[in-house]
Amino acid sequence: MTHHAPHEQEIRAAAAHFGRRRFLTVTGAAAALAFTTNLPGGGAFAAEADPRKITENPFTLGVASGDPQPGSVVLWTRLAPRPYEPGGGMPDARVAVRWEVAYDERFTRLAGQGRADAHPEFNHSVHIEPTGLAPDRVYHYRFRAGSWISPAGRTRTAPARSARPAALKLAAVSCQAYHDGYFTAYKHLAEEDLDVVFHLGDYLYEYPVDAAGGARRYTDRTLPAVFHRETVTLEDYRLRYALYKSDPDLRAAHAAHPFVVTWDDHEVENNYASDISEDNLPREAFLVRRAAAYRAYWENQPLRRPQRPDGADARLYRRVQYGQLAQFDILDTRQYRSDQAYGDGWHAPGPESLDPARTLTGAAQERWLIDGWRQSSARWNVLPQQVTFSERRNATGPGYQLSMDAWDGYAASRDRVLAGAESAGVDNLVVLTGDVHVHYAFDIKKDFKDPGSRTAGVEFVTTSIASGKDGADKPANWDTYLAANPHLKFYNGRRGYVTVTLDQDTARADYRTVSAVTTPGAPVRTAASFVSEAGDPGLKPA
C-alpha cells in the first residue's frame, strides 16, 4: 500500500529550495534517507556486516519494551558500541541480531526467538513484535549480536480483551532534561511493582548540553562537543538519544517495565505547533527538522510499525486496552494543533483563544477519540496526553491569565472532548498529563467557572523527572494557584512521578517525589495520595 504523507510536497519543495548541498547540511542526512518511505534492504545498504567482527559491546543503550497487547509486546534495542559518535561506531551495513523471549529470568524456557536485521537507515535500531505470547504475564527478553549479549529486560503483556483484571498499576512520567539533573526518579521507578509506564513527552530536550552535563556537574567525565549545540539535524537528534539512553537510571526503568510513549514539544523544538516553529522558520525548513526529529524518535522508542514516520508525519495517537478494566487513548497534542493564541505564553482568555475553530488534537484525532469512547466497555477510560487539561488561572479575581500552550488556550477543543465523553457515557474519565514540571491533582469540572458544576473526571499531572532542577514542595505561586483554582486539590514542585492504581472501585494516585536531582542518590517519598471512586468522580485524600 502506497500512501503519501500530508507534508510530502513541502519536503520535496524544501529539497529543491535549499539545493542538494544545503539540504544535506540542514537535514544531516540524504533526503532519500530521512524523507522517503523506502524500506532498508535495497540499493546502497544491501551489504551485510559480519556480527562476529563487532569488537566492542554494542548494547550500550540498553533494551526496552512497549505497547503491550494480550499476545504481543514490542521489544527494542539499538546497536551502538560508541554511542557518542555519529553512526554509533557501527559499519554502514545491516547486522543480524537474534532475540529471545523467555518465561524465566535464566532463559531456560523460551516463549519465542528469532532474527532481525539492524539497518543503518534506522541507526541500527531493531523493533521486534513477537506474537503468540500469553496475555497478562511477565516475560524476560534479550538480544544477541555476534558474541555479545544484551542486558535482559522484563516486560508484561496486556490482559485478554474479555478479561476483568482485579487491578492495574501504572506510572506516569515526563520531562527529563538531562542537563537539569540526574534521573534519580527512574532508579526508584525501576524498583516499583508496575504493569506499565506511560511517558507523556519531553523524553529529550533540544537545548545544548555542556561538557559537564549541565547541572549534573560531572567531575569524572567530559561529554563530547557534539552535544553542546541545539539539535537540528537527524544526526543531532540521534546523538542526543544516545546521550539520554546512556543514563543508567533511564536504562534500568526501561529494562524493568514496558513503556507506552508519546511526544510533546521538546522532542522537536519548544512549543512548536503543527508545522509552525517557535522561531518562525520557513514552514518547509521546519518540516525538514520535524522529519528528522520524528524519525530519530521512532528509532529510539519501543513503537510498533504503524507508528513509523512517513517523512514529517507520524501517527502516534493509538489505543491500548487492559481487558475490561481500562482503555488508554494516547493522544498527540502537538502535531495537529492550531498555533497558540496571542503569540503563546500566558494571556487573558479572549476572542482568539475562545475561537470555536481552534483545535489541540485536529479533527481526525478528536473523532477517533470520541468514537473510541462510544465503543468502550472499560471501567476506566484513561487519556494519557501532554498539556494541562483543567483550567489553571494564575491569579484570583477578573484579571487572571491562562496558558495559551495548554488546553486553556484551546477552550472549544476541550469543550468538544468533554461533551464527547458525556455523550459516550464515559463515567470514569482519568486524564494523565506531563509538561509543567510540577505535580497537580485536579477535579475536571463540566464548567470551570462554576465550582459547583458536575465533576466530569479527574486529572493527575506528573511532575518532571529532571526538568526544572531540584524544585520546591511549595513553589512561589502555590498559595495563589490553590486560591484561584478551587478544583486544584494538590500542587507540589519537586521532581518525581505519579503511580496510579486502578481497580473496579477506585483510581488511586500516589505522588512520588525526590528531594534533589542536581546531586545523585536522593531517596523517594510519597508526597500525597488521592482516590476517585468509580461512578462518583472527584478527588479525596487517600
XYZ file of C-alpha atoms in Angstrom:
542
model
C 0.000 0.000 0.000
C 1.489 3.309 -1.040
C 0.257 6.421 0.679
C 1.590 9.915 0.546
C 2.193 11.778 3.762
C 0.386 15.107 4.063
C 3.639 17.071 4.036
C 5.493 15.218 1.285
C 5.157 18.100 -1.190
C 6.628 20.616 1.270
C 9.571 18.324 1.955
C 10.236 17.972 -1.764
C 9.930 21.733 -2.174
C 12.408 22.232 0.640
C 14.892 19.955 -1.098
C 14.589 21.988 -4.285
C 14.737 25.282 -2.422
C 17.875 24.534 -0.434
C 19.652 22.777 -3.243
C 21.318 19.456 -2.627
C 24.380 20.614 -0.686
C 22.431 22.965 1.613
C 19.681 20.367 2.113
C 22.178 17.758 3.284
C 23.588 20.265 5.774
C 20.134 21.089 7.134
C 18.989 17.504 7.479
C 22.231 15.841 8.430
C 21.454 13.013 6.009
C 20.470 12.455 2.433
C 16.858 13.278 1.619
C 16.382 9.703 0.496
C 17.384 8.512 3.957
C 15.180 10.696 6.133
C 12.282 11.710 3.972
C 11.033 8.816 1.898
C 9.152 5.648 2.688
C 11.921 3.498 1.183
C 12.494 0.464 3.354
C 16.024 -0.679 4.127
C 17.487 -3.571 2.253
C 17.538 -2.421 -1.349
C 20.176 -0.411 -3.119
C 23.074 1.184 -1.339
C 22.784 -0.573 2.011
C 22.243 -4.137 0.827
C 25.613 -5.150 2.291
C 25.615 -7.302 5.413
C 28.319 -6.981 8.045
C 29.602 -9.980 9.967
C 28.393 -9.518 13.570
C 31.383 -11.546 14.783
C 33.548 -8.569 13.837
C 31.889 -6.333 16.466
C 34.756 -5.949 18.925
C 33.075 -3.667 21.495
C 29.809 -4.083 23.410
C 27.079 -2.854 21.033
C 24.338 -2.812 23.716
C 25.440 0.386 25.469
C 21.935 1.906 25.214
C 20.172 -0.990 26.897
C 16.857 -2.560 25.958
C 13.215 -1.505 26.131
C 9.726 -2.873 25.593
C 6.415 -1.190 24.941
C 2.821 -1.015 23.687
C 1.628 -4.248 25.335
C -1.139 -6.249 23.683
C -2.634 -9.509 25.007
C -0.406 -11.656 22.782
C 2.457 -9.332 21.955
C 4.767 -6.567 23.108
C 7.352 -4.522 21.189
C 10.993 -5.282 22.022
C 13.646 -2.666 21.249
C 17.393 -2.205 21.222
C 19.940 -0.247 19.195
C 23.483 -1.279 18.363
C 25.949 1.468 19.312
C 29.384 0.348 20.530
C 30.495 4.014 20.515
C 27.236 5.830 21.214
C 28.673 9.353 21.308
C 29.964 9.132 17.725
C 27.917 9.648 14.548
C 26.810 6.191 13.395
C 27.365 4.787 16.891
C 30.565 3.051 15.846
C 28.671 0.677 13.541
C 29.532 -0.143 9.905
C 27.370 1.219 7.091
C 25.760 -2.185 6.641
C 22.989 -4.282 8.122
C 23.797 -6.551 11.046
C 21.899 -9.660 12.142
C 20.512 -9.515 15.678
C 18.975 -12.511 17.439
C 16.256 -12.093 20.050
C 14.824 -14.340 22.745
C 11.700 -14.111 24.910
C 11.600 -16.394 27.935
C 9.242 -17.339 30.755
C 12.069 -17.172 33.285
C 14.962 -14.851 34.130
C 17.548 -17.510 33.285
C 16.167 -18.049 29.764
C 15.820 -21.811 30.249
C 12.224 -21.854 28.889
C 11.848 -19.817 25.710
C 8.477 -18.444 24.601
C 9.848 -17.145 21.310
C 13.033 -16.410 19.412
C 14.082 -15.099 16.042
C 16.390 -12.981 13.972
C 16.120 -9.445 12.683
C 18.368 -7.091 10.774
C 19.587 -3.864 12.360
C 19.689 -1.469 9.395
C 21.935 1.573 9.107
C 18.986 3.526 7.664
C 17.361 3.183 11.101
C 20.595 3.810 13.012
C 20.919 0.077 13.727
C 17.788 0.005 15.881
C 15.546 -3.060 15.970
C 11.824 -3.229 16.742
C 10.622 -6.793 17.329
C 6.917 -7.609 17.603
C 6.790 -11.227 18.824
C 3.348 -12.822 18.658
C 1.713 -15.803 20.345
C 2.563 -14.715 23.883
C 0.136 -15.402 26.721
C -1.953 -12.477 27.998
C -1.270 -10.741 31.303
C 2.013 -12.356 32.148
C 5.623 -11.398 32.759
C 8.277 -12.269 30.200
C 12.035 -11.746 30.021
C 13.838 -10.814 26.820
C 17.319 -10.167 25.454
C 19.261 -9.717 22.225
C 22.486 -11.120 20.757
C 24.811 -9.666 18.131
C 27.851 -11.769 17.338
C 29.316 -12.872 20.672
C 27.642 -10.032 22.588
C 24.531 -10.493 24.740
C 22.405 -7.532 25.794
C 21.208 -6.866 29.324
C 17.948 -8.707 29.981
C 14.671 -6.828 30.131
C 11.451 -7.672 31.895
C 8.097 -6.942 30.289
C 4.435 -7.798 30.637
C 1.640 -8.427 28.149
C -1.817 -6.859 28.459
C -4.778 -8.913 29.723
C -7.128 -10.559 27.224
C -9.783 -8.217 25.841
C -12.548 -10.054 27.699
C -10.616 -10.357 30.981
C -11.613 -8.498 34.128
C -8.336 -7.914 35.977
C -8.700 -7.136 39.667
C -6.263 -4.211 39.443
C -3.705 -2.443 37.292
C -0.823 -0.270 38.484
C 0.776 2.227 36.124
C 3.227 5.093 36.407
C 3.173 8.391 34.525
C 6.458 10.188 33.752
C 7.551 13.175 31.658
C 10.134 15.891 31.063
C 13.647 14.573 31.544
C 16.062 17.383 30.747
C 19.451 15.669 31.072
C 21.215 18.981 31.690
C 18.897 19.829 34.629
C 19.828 16.882 36.810
C 20.135 13.180 37.474
C 17.401 10.698 36.568
C 17.189 9.506 40.181
C 13.401 9.183 39.960
C 13.884 6.465 37.330
C 16.075 4.447 39.693
C 13.149 4.340 42.131
C 10.602 3.756 39.359
C 12.577 0.707 38.222
C 12.057 -0.806 41.684
C 8.261 -0.252 41.748
C 5.864 -3.117 41.027
C 4.136 -1.799 37.886
C 2.227 -3.189 34.933
C 3.122 -0.350 32.542
C 4.704 3.122 32.369
C 3.232 5.990 30.318
C 5.777 8.528 29.098
C 3.866 11.744 28.402
C 6.510 13.646 26.468
C 9.736 15.635 26.551
C 11.813 12.458 26.512
C 14.708 14.627 25.420
C 15.445 18.332 25.047
C 16.847 20.112 22.028
C 18.997 22.509 24.076
C 22.810 22.244 24.233
C 24.413 20.065 26.926
C 27.860 21.205 28.021
C 30.917 19.072 28.773
C 29.950 18.717 32.464
C 26.373 17.650 31.740
C 24.883 20.960 32.895
C 23.510 20.813 36.443
C 24.961 17.315 36.864
C 28.376 18.996 37.120
C 30.365 15.911 36.162
C 33.896 15.666 37.509
C 34.515 12.070 36.372
C 33.814 12.512 32.638
C 33.747 15.058 29.844
C 30.890 14.948 27.382
C 31.917 15.471 23.756
C 31.266 18.768 21.977
C 28.666 17.137 19.667
C 26.129 17.639 22.471
C 26.955 21.297 23.038
C 24.617 22.581 20.329
C 20.901 22.618 19.667
C 19.512 19.538 17.897
C 18.514 20.374 14.329
C 19.714 17.571 12.057
C 18.921 13.868 12.090
C 22.424 13.185 13.369
C 21.937 15.712 16.193
C 18.727 14.048 17.371
C 20.193 10.546 17.104
C 23.211 11.539 19.173
C 21.020 13.208 21.777
C 19.023 9.990 22.255
C 22.331 8.188 22.712
C 23.292 10.623 25.472
C 19.960 10.206 27.266
C 19.849 6.433 26.889
C 23.369 6.112 28.229
C 21.938 7.169 31.613
C 21.887 4.066 33.854
C 18.687 5.005 35.697
C 16.730 5.505 32.465
C 18.068 2.175 31.165
C 17.001 0.483 34.405
C 13.449 1.805 34.125
C 13.137 0.623 30.517
C 14.533 -2.797 31.410
C 12.066 -3.161 34.304
C 8.740 -2.160 32.707
C 7.010 -1.828 29.336
C 6.627 1.815 28.281
C 3.838 3.420 26.258
C 5.316 6.628 24.850
C 4.025 9.814 23.297
C 5.848 13.035 22.491
C 5.337 16.648 23.464
C 7.333 19.581 22.050
C 10.992 19.244 23.054
C 11.464 16.048 21.039
C 11.452 18.542 18.145
C 11.528 22.140 19.426
C 9.999 24.057 22.344
C 6.302 24.911 21.899
C 6.074 24.159 18.193
C 2.514 23.882 16.860
C 1.887 21.561 13.912
C 4.166 22.867 11.130
C 4.820 26.213 12.844
C 8.171 26.607 14.599
C 8.824 28.652 17.694
C 11.351 30.780 15.817
C 9.201 31.319 12.710
C 11.406 29.243 10.434
C 10.030 28.898 6.907
C 7.416 26.145 7.022
C 9.338 23.865 4.650
C 12.551 24.195 6.639
C 10.766 23.418 9.893
C 9.149 20.328 8.361
C 12.619 19.087 7.428
C 13.640 19.445 11.073
C 10.413 17.806 12.258
C 11.001 14.871 9.907
C 14.479 14.359 11.364
C 13.156 14.565 14.933
C 10.238 12.202 14.306
C 12.485 9.660 12.655
C 15.009 9.687 15.498
C 12.144 9.370 17.992
C 10.840 6.238 16.301
C 14.311 4.756 16.010
C 14.844 5.119 19.759
C 11.472 4.071 21.194
C 9.655 0.729 21.554
C 6.987 1.582 18.972
C 5.096 -0.613 16.541
C 5.310 -0.374 12.770
C 2.147 1.768 12.319
C 3.888 4.500 14.327
C 6.863 4.686 11.985
C 7.071 8.180 10.447
C 6.475 8.919 6.807
C 8.648 11.972 6.272
C 7.437 14.760 8.573
C 4.267 12.876 9.580
C 3.681 10.084 12.079
C 0.510 8.546 13.503
C 1.373 8.445 17.196
C -2.151 8.522 18.672
C -3.323 4.999 19.389
C -5.260 2.838 21.831
C -4.082 0.304 24.410
C -6.615 -1.965 26.171
C -6.249 -3.621 29.572
C -9.142 -6.070 29.394
C -12.426 -4.660 30.676
C -10.663 -2.646 33.372
C -9.088 0.208 31.405
C -8.898 1.700 27.930
C -5.984 4.055 27.253
C -6.364 6.574 24.423
C -2.887 8.015 23.912
C -3.013 11.488 22.382
C -0.659 13.616 20.285
C -1.407 17.268 21.116
C 1.499 18.757 19.084
C 1.353 17.562 15.501
C -2.160 18.743 14.594
C -2.758 21.767 16.848
C -3.714 25.287 15.844
C -0.993 27.843 16.522
C -1.006 29.171 20.089
C -3.338 32.146 20.541
C -1.937 35.613 21.232
C 1.587 34.531 20.316
C 1.775 31.890 23.111
C 2.648 32.489 26.779
C 0.068 33.478 29.410
C -2.836 35.669 28.317
C -6.346 36.591 29.394
C -8.899 34.470 27.525
C -10.322 36.368 24.578
C -11.832 36.028 21.105
C -8.683 34.436 19.687
C -8.274 31.710 22.341
C -12.048 31.122 22.503
C -12.449 30.725 18.720
C -14.547 27.542 18.193
C -12.433 26.621 15.149
C -9.323 26.145 17.297
C -8.138 22.606 17.900
C -5.471 20.936 20.013
C -5.964 17.456 18.541
C -7.002 18.064 14.945
C -10.405 16.910 13.701
C -9.400 13.326 12.803
C -7.855 12.574 16.194
C -10.820 14.163 18.004
C -13.259 11.924 16.063
C -11.090 8.871 16.718
C -11.076 9.629 20.455
C -14.824 10.129 20.807
C -15.668 7.154 18.559
C -13.357 5.046 20.712
C -15.157 6.159 23.842
C -18.529 5.245 22.293
C -17.252 1.707 21.709
C -15.509 1.386 25.068
C -16.710 -1.183 27.575
C -13.886 -0.429 30.013
C -14.469 0.507 33.641
C -11.907 3.350 33.382
C -11.229 5.473 30.312
C -7.767 6.960 30.657
C -6.352 9.750 28.498
C -2.520 9.845 28.547
C -1.614 13.193 26.943
C 0.739 16.117 27.256
C -0.501 19.524 28.432
C -2.639 20.618 31.388
C -6.289 19.795 30.655
C -8.033 21.530 33.559
C -8.379 25.284 33.803
C -5.397 26.889 35.561
C -5.750 30.552 36.461
C -2.616 32.407 37.552
C -4.476 34.952 39.724
C -7.663 35.367 41.713
C -10.231 37.875 40.506
C -11.081 39.019 36.988
C -7.542 39.871 35.823
C -6.340 36.253 35.590
C -4.403 34.788 32.676
C -4.239 31.256 31.259
C -1.525 29.276 29.479
C -2.054 29.538 25.727
C 0.033 26.366 25.191
C -2.273 24.173 27.335
C -5.933 23.190 26.822
C -6.859 26.593 28.316
C -5.676 28.131 25.034
C -7.984 25.751 23.148
C -11.178 26.006 25.219
C -13.507 24.901 22.398
C -11.365 21.825 21.800
C -11.637 20.901 25.499
C -15.402 21.518 25.467
C -15.840 19.173 22.493
C -13.797 16.442 24.191
C -15.780 16.741 27.445
C -19.087 16.786 25.548
C -17.913 13.725 23.626
C -17.095 11.891 26.856
C -20.505 12.749 28.265
C -22.388 11.708 25.126
C -20.416 8.440 25.013
C -21.406 7.674 28.604
C -17.842 7.805 29.930
C -18.418 7.910 33.692
C -14.886 7.297 34.873
C -12.545 9.608 32.967
C -8.930 9.898 34.101
C -6.578 12.316 32.326
C -2.799 11.800 32.686
C -0.668 14.868 31.983
C 3.000 15.944 31.907
C 4.720 19.079 30.575
C 4.593 21.504 33.522
C 7.328 20.132 35.846
C 5.019 20.065 38.872
C 2.571 17.645 40.462
C -1.075 18.696 40.257
C -4.292 16.861 41.191
C -7.452 18.327 39.614
C -11.162 17.666 39.567
C -12.228 18.194 35.947
C -15.335 20.395 36.011
C -18.066 20.466 33.374
C -17.935 24.255 33.799
C -14.741 25.608 35.380
C -16.434 28.976 36.001
C -18.861 27.218 38.354
C -17.073 25.276 41.139
C -20.421 23.619 41.927
C -20.844 22.163 38.447
C -20.610 18.440 37.786
C -17.203 16.794 38.145
C -16.578 15.105 34.785
C -13.406 13.242 35.765
C -10.030 13.672 37.431
C -6.637 14.774 36.158
C -3.329 13.528 37.530
C -0.459 15.748 36.388
C 3.001 14.280 36.911
C 5.992 16.443 37.637
C 9.230 16.121 35.683
C 11.943 13.505 36.058
C 14.642 16.218 35.985
C 13.439 19.368 34.182
C 13.456 22.427 36.428
C 16.291 21.116 38.630
C 15.505 20.433 42.306
C 12.272 22.405 42.634
C 10.400 23.023 45.888
C 7.476 21.442 47.725
C 5.661 24.793 47.586
C 6.588 26.922 44.552
C 6.279 30.715 44.916
C 2.795 30.770 43.349
C 1.459 27.894 45.498
C -1.000 29.925 47.590
C -2.234 31.881 44.563
C -2.882 28.789 42.427
C -4.792 26.958 45.163
C -6.918 30.052 45.854
C -7.559 30.807 42.168
C -8.443 27.200 41.217
C -10.819 25.545 43.709
C -10.769 22.353 41.606
C -6.996 22.074 42.204
C -6.580 19.669 45.139
C -2.789 19.320 45.264
C 0.294 21.159 43.994
C 3.939 20.206 44.562
C 7.040 21.410 42.711
C 9.578 18.627 43.360
C 10.791 16.108 40.761
C 9.391 12.565 40.561
C 6.486 10.618 39.044
C 2.917 9.501 39.764
C 1.702 5.948 40.196
C -1.966 5.230 39.561
C -3.684 2.056 40.755
C -6.987 1.226 39.077
C -9.376 -1.401 40.423
C -13.106 -1.947 39.994
C -13.940 0.636 42.663
C -11.265 3.341 42.728
C -8.468 5.157 40.947
C -5.701 5.879 43.428
C -2.827 8.267 42.655
C 0.380 8.332 44.692
C 2.544 11.390 44.045
C 6.175 10.321 44.386
C 8.946 12.906 44.831
C 12.713 13.038 45.262
C 14.365 15.763 47.325
C 17.054 16.641 44.756
C 18.236 15.872 41.228
C 21.293 18.149 40.976
C 23.046 15.650 43.262
C 22.625 11.891 42.729
C 21.119 9.357 45.112
C 18.148 11.196 46.677
C 15.515 8.992 48.358
C 11.912 8.845 47.163
C 8.819 9.616 49.232
C 5.074 9.796 48.708
C 4.100 13.478 48.964
C 0.326 12.863 48.747
C -2.242 10.237 47.771
C -5.764 10.658 46.381
C -8.622 8.407 45.346
C -11.548 8.906 42.986
C -14.425 6.455 43.206
C -15.893 4.723 40.165
C -19.260 6.290 39.348
C -18.622 9.260 41.634
C -15.654 11.194 40.235
C -13.819 13.649 42.453
C -10.590 13.521 44.435
C -10.477 12.657 48.103
C -7.277 12.340 50.181
C -6.367 8.657 50.486
